[in-house]
PDB file of C-alpha atoms and ligand atoms in Angstrom:
ATOM      1  CA  MET Y1097     154.523 -89.888 -47.203  1.00 79.00           C
ATOM      2  CA  PRO Y1098     153.735 -86.408 -45.791  1.00 88.00           C
ATOM      3  CA  VAL Y1099     150.262 -85.101 -46.333  1.00 95.00           C
ATOM      4  CA  ARG Y1100     150.835 -81.745 -48.021  1.00 96.00           C
ATOM      5  CA  LEU Y1101     148.196 -78.902 -48.716  1.00 97.00           C
ATOM      6  CA  GLY Y1102     145.936 -79.392 -51.587  1.00 97.00           C
ATOM      7  CA  ASP Y1103     146.068 -83.203 -51.189  1.00 97.00           C
ATOM      8  CA  ILE Y1104     142.871 -84.935 -50.610  1.00 98.00           C
ATOM      9  CA  ALA Y1105     143.114 -85.833 -46.873  1.00 98.00           C
ATOM     10  CA  PRO Y1106     143.702 -89.596 -46.550  1.00 98.00           C
ATOM     11  CA  ASP Y1107     140.542 -91.503 -45.910  1.00 98.00           C
ATOM     12  CA  PHE Y1108     140.577 -94.288 -43.256  1.00 98.00           C
ATOM     13  CA  THR Y1109     138.035 -96.110 -41.044  1.00 98.00           C
ATOM     14  CA  ALA Y1110     138.891 -96.062 -37.266  1.00 98.00           C
ATOM     15  CA  ASP Y1111     137.409 -96.856 -33.914  1.00 98.00           C
ATOM     16  CA  THR Y1112     136.528 -93.504 -31.735  1.00 98.00           C
ATOM     17  CA  THR Y1113     135.316 -92.812 -28.333  1.00 98.00           C
ATOM     18  CA  GLN Y1114     131.922 -92.294 -30.577  1.00 98.00           C
ATOM     19  CA  GLY Y1115     131.745 -95.294 -32.684  1.00 98.00           C
ATOM     20  CA  THR Y1116     133.466 -96.599 -35.658  1.00 98.00           C
ATOM     21  CA  ILE Y1117     133.581 -93.879 -38.501  1.00 98.00           C
ATOM     22  CA  SER Y1118     134.643 -93.749 -41.962  1.00 98.00           C
ATOM     23  CA  PHE Y1119     136.441 -90.421 -42.026  1.00 98.00           C
ATOM     24  CA  HIS Y1120     135.291 -88.815 -45.543  1.00 98.00           C
ATOM     25  CA  ASP Y1121     131.591 -90.093 -44.662  1.00 98.00           C
ATOM     26  CA  TRP Y1122     131.691 -88.450 -41.084  1.00 98.00           C
ATOM     27  CA  LEU Y1123     132.848 -85.344 -42.738  1.00 98.00           C
ATOM     28  CA  GLY Y1124     130.229 -85.254 -44.943  1.00 98.00           C
ATOM     29  CA  ASP Y1125     129.680 -81.707 -46.258  1.00 98.00           C
ATOM     30  CA  SER Y1126     131.411 -79.992 -43.206  1.00 98.00           C
ATOM     31  CA  TRP Y1127     134.956 -78.411 -42.811  1.00 98.00           C
ATOM     32  CA  GLY Y1128     137.014 -80.635 -40.463  1.00 98.00           C
ATOM     33  CA  VAL Y1129     139.891 -80.437 -38.076  1.00 98.00           C
ATOM     34  CA  LEU Y1130     141.977 -83.674 -37.105  1.00 98.00           C
ATOM     35  CA  PHE Y1131     144.276 -83.237 -34.440  1.00 98.00           C
ATOM     36  CA  SER Y1132     146.765 -85.385 -32.712  1.00 95.00           C
ATOM     37  CA  HIS Y1133     148.191 -85.477 -29.247  1.00 93.00           C
ATOM     38  CA  PRO Y1134     151.141 -87.617 -28.139  1.00 92.00           C
ATOM     39  CA  LYS Y1135     149.785 -89.634 -25.447  1.00 93.00           C
ATOM     40  CA  ASP Y1136     146.493 -89.921 -22.863  1.00 96.00           C
ATOM     41  CA  PHE Y1137     146.945 -88.682 -19.388  1.00 96.00           C
ATOM     42  CA  THR Y1138     149.481 -86.144 -20.109  1.00 95.00           C
ATOM     43  CA  PRO Y1139     149.125 -82.878 -18.694  1.00 96.00           C
ATOM     44  CA  VAL Y1140     149.255 -80.359 -21.863  1.00 96.00           C
ATOM     45  CA  CYS Y1141     146.792 -82.691 -23.942  1.00 96.00           C
ATOM     46  CA  THR Y1142     144.421 -82.619 -21.028  1.00 97.00           C
ATOM     47  CA  THR Y1143     144.151 -78.692 -21.252  1.00 98.00           C
ATOM     48  CA  GLU Y1144     144.304 -78.740 -25.018  1.00 97.00           C
ATOM     49  CA  LEU Y1145     141.348 -81.214 -25.083  1.00 98.00           C
ATOM     50  CA  GLY Y1146     139.452 -79.167 -22.461  1.00 98.00           C
ATOM     51  CA  TYR Y1147     139.864 -75.978 -24.369  1.00 98.00           C
ATOM     52  CA  VAL Y1148     138.615 -77.494 -27.732  1.00 98.00           C
ATOM     53  CA  ALA Y1149     135.602 -78.815 -25.685  1.00 98.00           C
ATOM     54  CA  HIS Y1150     134.941 -75.451 -24.503  1.00 98.00           C
ATOM     55  CA  ILE Y1151     135.270 -73.748 -27.813  1.00 98.00           C
ATOM     56  CA  LYS Y1152     133.353 -76.302 -29.772  1.00 98.00           C
ATOM     57  CA  PRO Y1153     130.428 -74.292 -30.255  1.00 98.00           C
ATOM     58  CA  GLU Y1154     132.736 -71.783 -32.217  1.00 98.00           C
ATOM     59  CA  PHE Y1155     133.868 -74.799 -34.626  1.00 98.00           C
ATOM     60  CA  ASP Y1156     129.875 -75.848 -34.931  1.00 98.00           C
ATOM     61  CA  LYS Y1157     129.083 -72.415 -35.960  1.00 98.00           C
ATOM     62  CA  ARG Y1158     131.633 -72.481 -38.630  1.00 98.00           C
ATOM     63  CA  ASN Y1159     130.496 -75.735 -39.913  1.00 98.00           C
ATOM     64  CA  VAL Y1160     133.419 -77.435 -38.898  1.00 98.00           C
ATOM     65  CA  LYS Y1161     133.789 -81.100 -37.171  1.00 98.00           C
ATOM     66  CA  VAL Y1162     136.581 -81.402 -34.880  1.00 98.00           C
ATOM     67  CA  ILE Y1163     138.020 -85.045 -33.914  1.00 98.00           C
ATOM     68  CA  GLY Y1164     141.295 -86.012 -31.722  1.00 98.00           C
ATOM     69  CA  LEU Y1165     143.511 -88.857 -32.100  1.00 97.00           C
ATOM     70  CA  SER Y1166     146.117 -90.346 -30.067  1.00 92.00           C
ATOM     71  CA  VAL Y1167     148.326 -94.017 -30.149  1.00 93.00           C
ATOM     72  CA  ASP Y1168     146.081 -95.073 -27.336  1.00 95.00           C
ATOM     73  CA  SER Y1169     142.960 -97.011 -27.409  1.00 97.00           C
ATOM     74  CA  VAL Y1170     139.394 -96.211 -27.367  1.00 98.00           C
ATOM     75  CA  GLU Y1171     139.152 -97.551 -23.962  1.00 98.00           C
ATOM     76  CA  SER Y1172     141.931 -95.630 -22.478  1.00 98.00           C
ATOM     77  CA  HIS Y1173     140.494 -92.428 -24.066  1.00 98.00           C
ATOM     78  CA  HIS Y1174     137.170 -93.098 -22.084  1.00 98.00           C
ATOM     79  CA  LYS Y1175     138.997 -93.317 -18.924  1.00 98.00           C
ATOM     80  CA  TRP Y1176     140.910 -90.231 -19.532  1.00 97.00           C
ATOM     81  CA  GLU Y1177     137.819 -88.267 -20.682  1.00 97.00           C
ATOM     82  CA  GLY Y1178     136.691 -88.819 -17.041  1.00 97.00           C
ATOM     83  CA  ASP Y1179     140.098 -86.783 -15.868  1.00 98.00           C
ATOM     84  CA  ILE Y1180     139.520 -84.157 -18.427  1.00 97.00           C
ATOM     85  CA  GLY Y1181     135.641 -83.499 -17.540  1.00 97.00           C
ATOM     86  CA  GLU Y1182     136.845 -83.337 -13.787  1.00 97.00           C
ATOM     87  CA  THR Y1183     139.841 -80.987 -14.366  1.00 98.00           C
ATOM     88  CA  GLN Y1184     138.756 -78.811 -17.436  1.00 97.00           C
ATOM     89  CA  GLY Y1185     135.340 -78.028 -16.365  1.00 96.00           C
ATOM     90  CA  THR Y1186     133.745 -79.673 -19.546  1.00 97.00           C
ATOM     91  CA  PRO Y1187     133.254 -83.034 -20.766  1.00 97.00           C
ATOM     92  CA  VAL Y1188     134.776 -83.862 -24.137  1.00 98.00           C
ATOM     93  CA  ASN Y1189     131.979 -83.493 -26.724  1.00 98.00           C
ATOM     94  CA  PHE Y1190     134.046 -84.510 -29.827  1.00 98.00           C
ATOM     95  CA  PRO Y1191     135.265 -88.112 -30.854  1.00 98.00           C
ATOM     96  CA  MET Y1192     138.650 -89.351 -30.293  1.00 98.00           C
ATOM     97  CA  ILE Y1193     140.240 -91.801 -32.335  1.00 98.00           C
ATOM     98  CA  GLY Y1194     142.092 -94.905 -30.990  1.00 97.00           C
ATOM     99  CA  ASP Y1195     145.054 -95.529 -33.016  1.00 96.00           C
ATOM    100  CA  SER Y1196     146.975 -98.054 -30.994  1.00 95.00           C
ATOM    101  CA  GLU Y1197     147.924 -99.713 -34.230  1.00 94.00           C
ATOM    102  CA  ARG Y1198     148.998 -96.350 -35.403  1.00 93.00           C
ATOM    103  CA  LYS Y1199     147.331 -96.678 -38.805  1.00 95.00           C
ATOM    104  CA  VAL Y1200     145.952 -93.170 -39.145  1.00 96.00           C
ATOM    105  CA  SER Y1201     149.016 -91.699 -37.495  1.00 94.00           C
ATOM    106  CA  ASP Y1202     151.112 -93.438 -40.034  1.00 93.00           C
ATOM    107  CA  LEU Y1203     148.689 -92.379 -42.975  1.00 96.00           C
ATOM    108  CA  TYR Y1204     149.010 -88.758 -41.773  1.00 96.00           C
ATOM    109  CA  ASP Y1205     152.693 -88.604 -40.783  1.00 92.00           C
ATOM    110  CA  MET Y1206     152.009 -87.900 -37.308  1.00 92.00           C
ATOM    111  CA  ILE Y1207     154.886 -89.940 -35.818  1.00 90.00           C
ATOM    112  CA  HIS Y1208     158.217 -88.077 -36.252  1.00 88.00           C
ATOM    113  CA  PRO Y1209     161.001 -90.446 -35.428  1.00 86.00           C
ATOM    114  CA  ASN Y1210     163.534 -87.594 -34.734  1.00 84.00           C
ATOM    115  CA  ALA Y1211     161.266 -86.300 -32.011  1.00 85.00           C
ATOM    116  CA  ASN Y1212     159.859 -89.761 -30.500  1.00 84.00           C
ATOM    117  CA  ASP Y1213     159.537 -92.958 -32.695  1.00 81.00           C
ATOM    118  CA  THR Y1214     156.623 -94.150 -30.626  1.00 83.00           C
ATOM    119  CA  LEU Y1215     154.342 -90.993 -29.925  1.00 85.00           C
ATOM    120  CA  THR Y1216     152.068 -88.879 -32.386  1.00 83.00           C
ATOM    121  CA  VAL Y1217     153.364 -85.162 -32.507  1.00 86.00           C
ATOM    122  CA  ARG Y1218     150.898 -82.636 -31.875  1.00 93.00           C
ATOM    123  CA  SER Y1219     149.604 -82.386 -35.597  1.00 95.00           C
ATOM    124  CA  VAL Y1220     146.532 -80.112 -36.738  1.00 97.00           C
ATOM    125  CA  PHE Y1221     145.087 -80.416 -40.075  1.00 98.00           C
ATOM    126  CA  VAL Y1222     142.025 -78.346 -41.473  1.00 98.00           C
ATOM    127  CA  ILE Y1223     140.240 -80.175 -44.224  1.00 98.00           C
ATOM    128  CA  GLY Y1224     137.744 -78.388 -46.687  1.00 98.00           C
ATOM    129  CA  PRO Y1225     134.267 -79.569 -47.791  1.00 98.00           C
ATOM    130  CA  ASP Y1226     136.123 -80.807 -50.843  1.00 98.00           C
ATOM    131  CA  LYS Y1227     138.139 -83.144 -48.556  1.00 98.00           C
ATOM    132  CA  LYS Y1228     141.135 -81.375 -49.299  1.00 98.00           C
ATOM    133  CA  VAL Y1229     143.864 -80.277 -46.796  1.00 98.00           C
ATOM    134  CA  LYS Y1230     143.861 -76.643 -46.327  1.00 98.00           C
ATOM    135  CA  LEU Y1231     146.470 -76.002 -43.562  1.00 98.00           C
ATOM    136  CA  SER Y1232     148.834 -78.378 -41.490  1.00 97.00           C
ATOM    137  CA  ILE Y1233     150.915 -77.351 -38.549  1.00 96.00           C
ATOM    138  CA  THR Y1234     153.156 -79.469 -36.350  1.00 94.00           C
ATOM    139  CA  TYR Y1235     154.089 -78.586 -32.769  1.00 93.00           C
ATOM    140  CA  PRO Y1236     156.508 -79.873 -30.525  1.00 90.00           C
ATOM    141  CA  ALA Y1237     155.309 -81.926 -27.678  1.00 88.00           C
ATOM    142  CA  SER Y1238     156.035 -79.380 -24.899  1.00 90.00           C
ATOM    143  CA  THR Y1239     153.776 -76.494 -26.383  1.00 94.00           C
ATOM    144  CA  GLY Y1240     149.977 -76.506 -26.340  1.00 96.00           C
ATOM    145  CA  ARG Y1241     148.456 -75.444 -29.246  1.00 97.00           C
ATOM    146  CA  ASN Y1242     146.461 -72.056 -29.751  1.00 97.00           C
ATOM    147  CA  PHE Y1243     143.261 -73.332 -30.881  1.00 98.00           C
ATOM    148  CA  ASP Y1244     141.912 -69.902 -31.271  1.00 98.00           C
ATOM    149  CA  GLU Y1245     144.632 -69.322 -34.016  1.00 98.00           C
ATOM    150  CA  ILE Y1246     143.031 -72.379 -35.660  1.00 98.00           C
ATOM    151  CA  LEU Y1247     139.554 -70.775 -35.483  1.00 98.00           C
ATOM    152  CA  ARG Y1248     141.177 -67.460 -37.080  1.00 98.00           C
ATOM    153  CA  VAL Y1249     142.615 -69.385 -39.830  1.00 98.00           C
ATOM    154  CA  ILE Y1250     139.350 -71.142 -40.684  1.00 98.00           C
ATOM    155  CA  ASP Y1251     137.643 -67.770 -40.797  1.00 98.00           C
ATOM    156  CA  SER Y1252     140.380 -66.797 -43.471  1.00 98.00           C
ATOM    157  CA  LEU Y1253     140.053 -70.064 -45.372  1.00 98.00           C
ATOM    158  CA  GLN Y1254     136.142 -69.502 -45.476  1.00 98.00           C
ATOM    159  CA  LEU Y1255     136.104 -65.831 -46.619  1.00 98.00           C
ATOM    160  CA  THR Y1256     138.826 -66.594 -48.957  1.00 97.00           C
ATOM    161  CA  ALA Y1257     137.061 -69.556 -50.508  1.00 97.00           C
ATOM    162  CA  LYS Y1258     134.220 -67.370 -51.074  1.00 97.00           C
ATOM    163  CA  HIS Y1259     135.797 -63.996 -52.483  1.00 97.00           C
ATOM    164  CA  LYS Y1260     138.981 -63.073 -54.316  1.00 97.00           C
ATOM    165  CA  VAL Y1261     140.796 -61.709 -51.278  1.00 98.00           C
ATOM    166  CA  ALA Y1262     143.569 -62.747 -48.890  1.00 98.00           C
ATOM    167  CA  THR Y1263     143.910 -61.659 -45.172  1.00 98.00           C
ATOM    168  CA  PRO Y1264     146.836 -59.950 -43.984  1.00 98.00           C
ATOM    169  CA  ALA Y1265     149.103 -60.430 -41.096  1.00 98.00           C
ATOM    170  CA  ASN Y1266     147.174 -61.187 -37.535  1.00 98.00           C
ATOM    171  CA  TRP Y1267     143.818 -60.499 -39.479  1.00 98.00           C
ATOM    172  CA  GLU Y1268     140.759 -61.149 -37.341  1.00 97.00           C
ATOM    173  CA  GLN Y1269     137.288 -61.350 -38.609  1.00 96.00           C
ATOM    174  CA  GLY Y1270     135.618 -57.961 -39.468  1.00 96.00           C
ATOM    175  CA  GLU Y1271     138.861 -56.320 -40.372  1.00 98.00           C
ATOM    176  CA  ASP Y1272     140.048 -54.975 -43.571  1.00 98.00           C
ATOM    177  CA  VAL Y1273     141.467 -57.455 -46.481  1.00 98.00           C
ATOM    178  CA  ILE Y1274     143.732 -57.461 -49.458  1.00 98.00           C
ATOM    179  CA  ILE Y1275     142.477 -57.795 -52.851  1.00 98.00           C
ATOM    180  CA  GLY Y1276     144.000 -61.172 -54.449  1.00 94.00           C
ATOM    181  CA  ALA Y1277     147.326 -60.665 -56.266  1.00 93.00           C
ATOM    182  CA  ALA Y1278     145.667 -62.392 -59.414  1.00 95.00           C
ATOM    183  CA  VAL Y1279     143.092 -59.661 -59.567  1.00 97.00           C
ATOM    184  CA  SER Y1280     143.483 -57.129 -62.150  1.00 97.00           C
ATOM    185  CA  ASP Y1281     142.308 -53.475 -61.295  1.00 97.00           C
ATOM    186  CA  ASP Y1282     139.494 -54.022 -64.094  1.00 97.00           C
ATOM    187  CA  GLU Y1283     138.364 -57.195 -62.258  1.00 97.00           C
ATOM    188  CA  ALA Y1284     138.455 -55.393 -58.961  1.00 97.00           C
ATOM    189  CA  LYS Y1285     136.405 -52.338 -60.439  1.00 97.00           C
ATOM    190  CA  THR Y1286     133.615 -54.894 -60.690  1.00 97.00           C
ATOM    191  CA  LEU Y1287     134.134 -56.984 -57.492  1.00 97.00           C
ATOM    192  CA  PHE Y1288     134.571 -53.939 -55.295  1.00 97.00           C
ATOM    193  CA  PRO Y1289     132.483 -51.068 -56.998  1.00 96.00           C
ATOM    194  CA  ASN Y1290     133.197 -48.959 -53.619  1.00 96.00           C
ATOM    195  CA  GLY Y1291     136.594 -49.026 -54.429  1.00 96.00           C
ATOM    196  CA  TRP Y1292     139.785 -49.655 -52.297  1.00 98.00           C
ATOM    197  CA  LYS Y1293     142.739 -48.059 -50.971  1.00 98.00           C
ATOM    198  CA  SER Y1294     145.861 -48.620 -52.950  1.00 97.00           C
ATOM    199  CA  VAL Y1295     149.076 -48.587 -50.686  1.00 97.00           C
ATOM    200  CA  LYS Y1296     151.048 -49.916 -53.525  1.00 97.00           C
ATOM    201  CA  PRO Y1297     149.828 -51.124 -56.701  1.00 95.00           C
ATOM    202  CA  TYR Y1298     150.188 -54.903 -55.370  1.00 96.00           C
ATOM    203  CA  LEU Y1299     148.998 -53.879 -52.057  1.00 98.00           C
ATOM    204  CA  ARG Y1300     144.970 -53.005 -52.304  1.00 98.00           C
ATOM    205  CA  VAL Y1301     143.006 -52.918 -49.482  1.00 98.00           C
ATOM    206  CA  VAL Y1302     139.151 -53.163 -49.181  1.00 98.00           C
ATOM    207  CA  PRO Y1303     136.891 -53.911 -46.285  1.00 98.00           C
ATOM    208  CA  GLN Y1304     136.129 -57.534 -45.681  1.00 97.00           C
ATOM    209  CA  PRO Y1305     133.430 -58.628 -48.043  1.00 95.00           C
ATOM    210  CA  LYS Y1306     130.137 -59.661 -46.329  1.00 87.00           C
TER     211      LYS Y1306
HETATM  212  C1  BEZ E1551     151.760 -83.395 -22.681  1.00 79.43           C
HETATM  213  O1  BEZ E1551     150.772 -83.410 -23.197  1.00 79.43           O
HETATM  214  O2  BEZ E1551     152.015 -82.675 -21.464  1.00 79.43           O
HETATM  215  C2  BEZ E1551     153.098 -84.226 -22.951  1.00 79.43           C
HETATM  216  C3  BEZ E1551     152.939 -85.394 -23.936  1.00 79.43           C
HETATM  217  C4  BEZ E1551     154.114 -85.739 -24.535  1.00 79.43           C
HETATM  218  C5  BEZ E1551     155.242 -85.436 -23.890  1.00 79.43           C
HETATM  219  C6  BEZ E1551     155.403 -83.946 -23.308  1.00 79.43           C
HETATM  220  C7  BEZ E1551     154.404 -83.614 -22.909  1.00 79.43           C
END
């Protein structure tokens, strides 16, 4: 069964490079990013894990825990971590799930038989503090992910969870936002007392709320 937006992220217990975890307990009140990579000791994945390790402080700032996964064992992950540290200039500073039995991969539908019936695809799930799935993206094996985009989406998700706004195309932190479509003009007057720019009645632009 695919895991869809708004579903509760399936819970599991798994061995990781930082010990055994129960996923929901490990997440606690944090946001989470669960991402899979096809296989250990592969070139694109090596760069991805190095990049995530570099920008981990950005996830920490946003109260987001990150965790990787592949269908290889924890022992193999530990060996590979040595290569990642050597080639990417940073130790891997987040846990990686060993999923040799494909328990978690199956639970999250990370094996796509039409792509490859043994390897996990490059899936990304963003999970909210309510344990619901807020974002899922699937990349092909040949394309490394843009993790800055994942941070950008998390900024939007965290903003729009607090305020009745939405973020326009290519929005970045600090830029103008859009008043949510379900907000009437009367309600908008209360929520945004400094007013807004009405490009169209359905496209009302305001500065990003603090
Ligand atoms: C890679 O990470 O480089 C990779 C993994 C599986 C298939 C193709 C590329």
